[in-house]
Amino acid sequence: MKKYALLSVSDRTGLPELAAALHAAGFVLLATSGTGKGLDEAKVPWTSVESYTGLAELLDGRVKTLHPKIHGGILARRDLEQHLAQMESAEIGPIDVVVVNLYPFIKYLGTERARDPLEMTELVDVGGPTMIRAAAKNHRFVLPLIDPSDYPEVISLLSGAKKEKGDPFSLDLRRRLAAKVFAALSQYDGAIASYFAGLAAGSGDQSGLPAGFKLSLSRQAELRYGENPHQAAALYSVDSPSLPLIDGPKWQQLGGKELSYNNMLDFDAALRLLADLPAGKPTVAILKHLNPCGVASGRDVTDAIQRAKRCDPRSHFGGVLVSNTAIDRAAAEEIRGDFAEIVIAPGFAPEALETLKTSKNLRILQVSGAPLKGYDVRTVAGGLLVQEPDIASSLVAQASLASPRTPTDEELSDLDLAWRIVRHVKSNAIVLVRDGLLVGVGAGQMSRIDSVELAIRKAKLHGHLLNGAVAASDAFFPFPDSVETLAEAGVSCIVSPGGARRDDEVKAVAAEKQVSLFFAERRHFRH
């Protein structure tokens, strides 16, 4: 009895080699017209689906593989006599290998083409998912192939089968390939469902949150451990952009121990902060436990590192250092002078890398300059929270002056830096900046005045002058006591969101203390 392999692909990667191996192994190759052209180019014999079924393609190719001779050949159980008898009666041959990949619907999400629902509708595959799902269901007898990266293994097994009789494909391989098919179909259908849900909600540009979505994830890396050493953890990447999660720079680890769960959280926080800092001059930030404890620009990257360390000399030890400028030898020596967990930069000079690698525990991460984008997702009891990320810059220049005193240009420059930093501090958040240097941080306190007092205390502890310093608050002041305390410490300029019931009292205290007070339209809680 003849044995058949069905080929219908939109991605011809590896097709000539696979087709040649199948032909050499004695398979009759059934192919759709588009795939057949690729086989002609590869000079591999093939039989058209329409000549095999006796039915020409209909409706501009929409109907070509939806035929009993195709699906009977795929779905028949070879261990049931009644199935075999029905196949023989209907002149249906066994299709033992199904090679299919799907119309590239996912490829065009997020592109200009996605703005045209009619074009996207034409990219919704029907025959492909039907065939490959049938093959995956009947994987004990039919090998389902949806991913070209699996072709080499199959080719190798086919070549070995010439020497040894019997089925070249193990049940383990069949199950693994079937699982890949079902995962790919779930991803594909989820992307389509989310796209059309977005259209139905009136957000055809995909900017709104859909009524429903599916996530398909692949394990990218096993992490050393979770938040604590007794917890297992892994990093997963999102296969489908049906709901694009936060994505950003591509990165690679150049040295140091494997990353842990906490390392990845620190890495994410560092990238978010760096994306918000002003470009154009070497800038370095140091973070501890997801909060910035040092931020500074400098003449060069070494100067920026030295200034960032001065922000909080006690806390920077064991921190995460992120630079918007490539690390040279001098900067590497400066980093090596103290213990750091991670160093992140867009590049490393060879001699700098050599220096940093002498610290075996230091994780060295190189990142590209791609901006952050996508949605934030967090797990909670009972489900997921999804939100648009807080990555669109809200500048001090967009805030309104709410007190009589006019700030100096230097104060405005410092205030801009403070406002960029405060959104990356755990709420309640207060940030103090003076002369382009982060001098005090109050983070995660239960009341805003506690954060104010903590920021002031830390600044004084490290010898930073506060006369002429500026302050940023991530949310409004519920009472005027915070502004009063900041003013008495020497702070001359403050920015915070407005909207509190006591805004008028806060403005009155700012006017009395001769403090320039700005109200911004947005708040920047970070829980």
XYZ file of C-alpha atoms in Angstrom, residues 194 206-215 242-246 374-380 383-390:
31
model
C -8.031 39.058 20.605
C -5.366 47.539 18.888
C -4.816 50.281 21.480
C -7.629 49.142 23.815
C -7.857 46.186 26.152
C -9.806 43.303 24.561
C -12.779 41.605 26.213
C -10.725 38.419 26.318
C -7.298 37.137 25.319
C -5.126 34.054 25.455
C -1.471 33.891 26.405
C -2.460 38.977 20.911
C -2.041 41.013 24.085
C 1.516 42.365 23.888
C 3.091 42.254 27.331
C 5.871 44.566 28.389
C 3.230 46.656 25.772
C 0.943 45.892 28.712
C 1.741 45.133 32.352
C 0.277 41.920 33.761
C 0.357 40.853 37.404
C -1.102 37.792 39.057
C -3.572 38.235 41.917
C -6.909 36.068 38.083
C -4.674 38.588 36.340
C -4.508 42.368 36.485
C -3.763 43.993 33.130
C -2.963 47.656 32.609
C -1.329 50.026 30.206
C 2.208 50.617 31.463
C 3.247 53.922 33.000
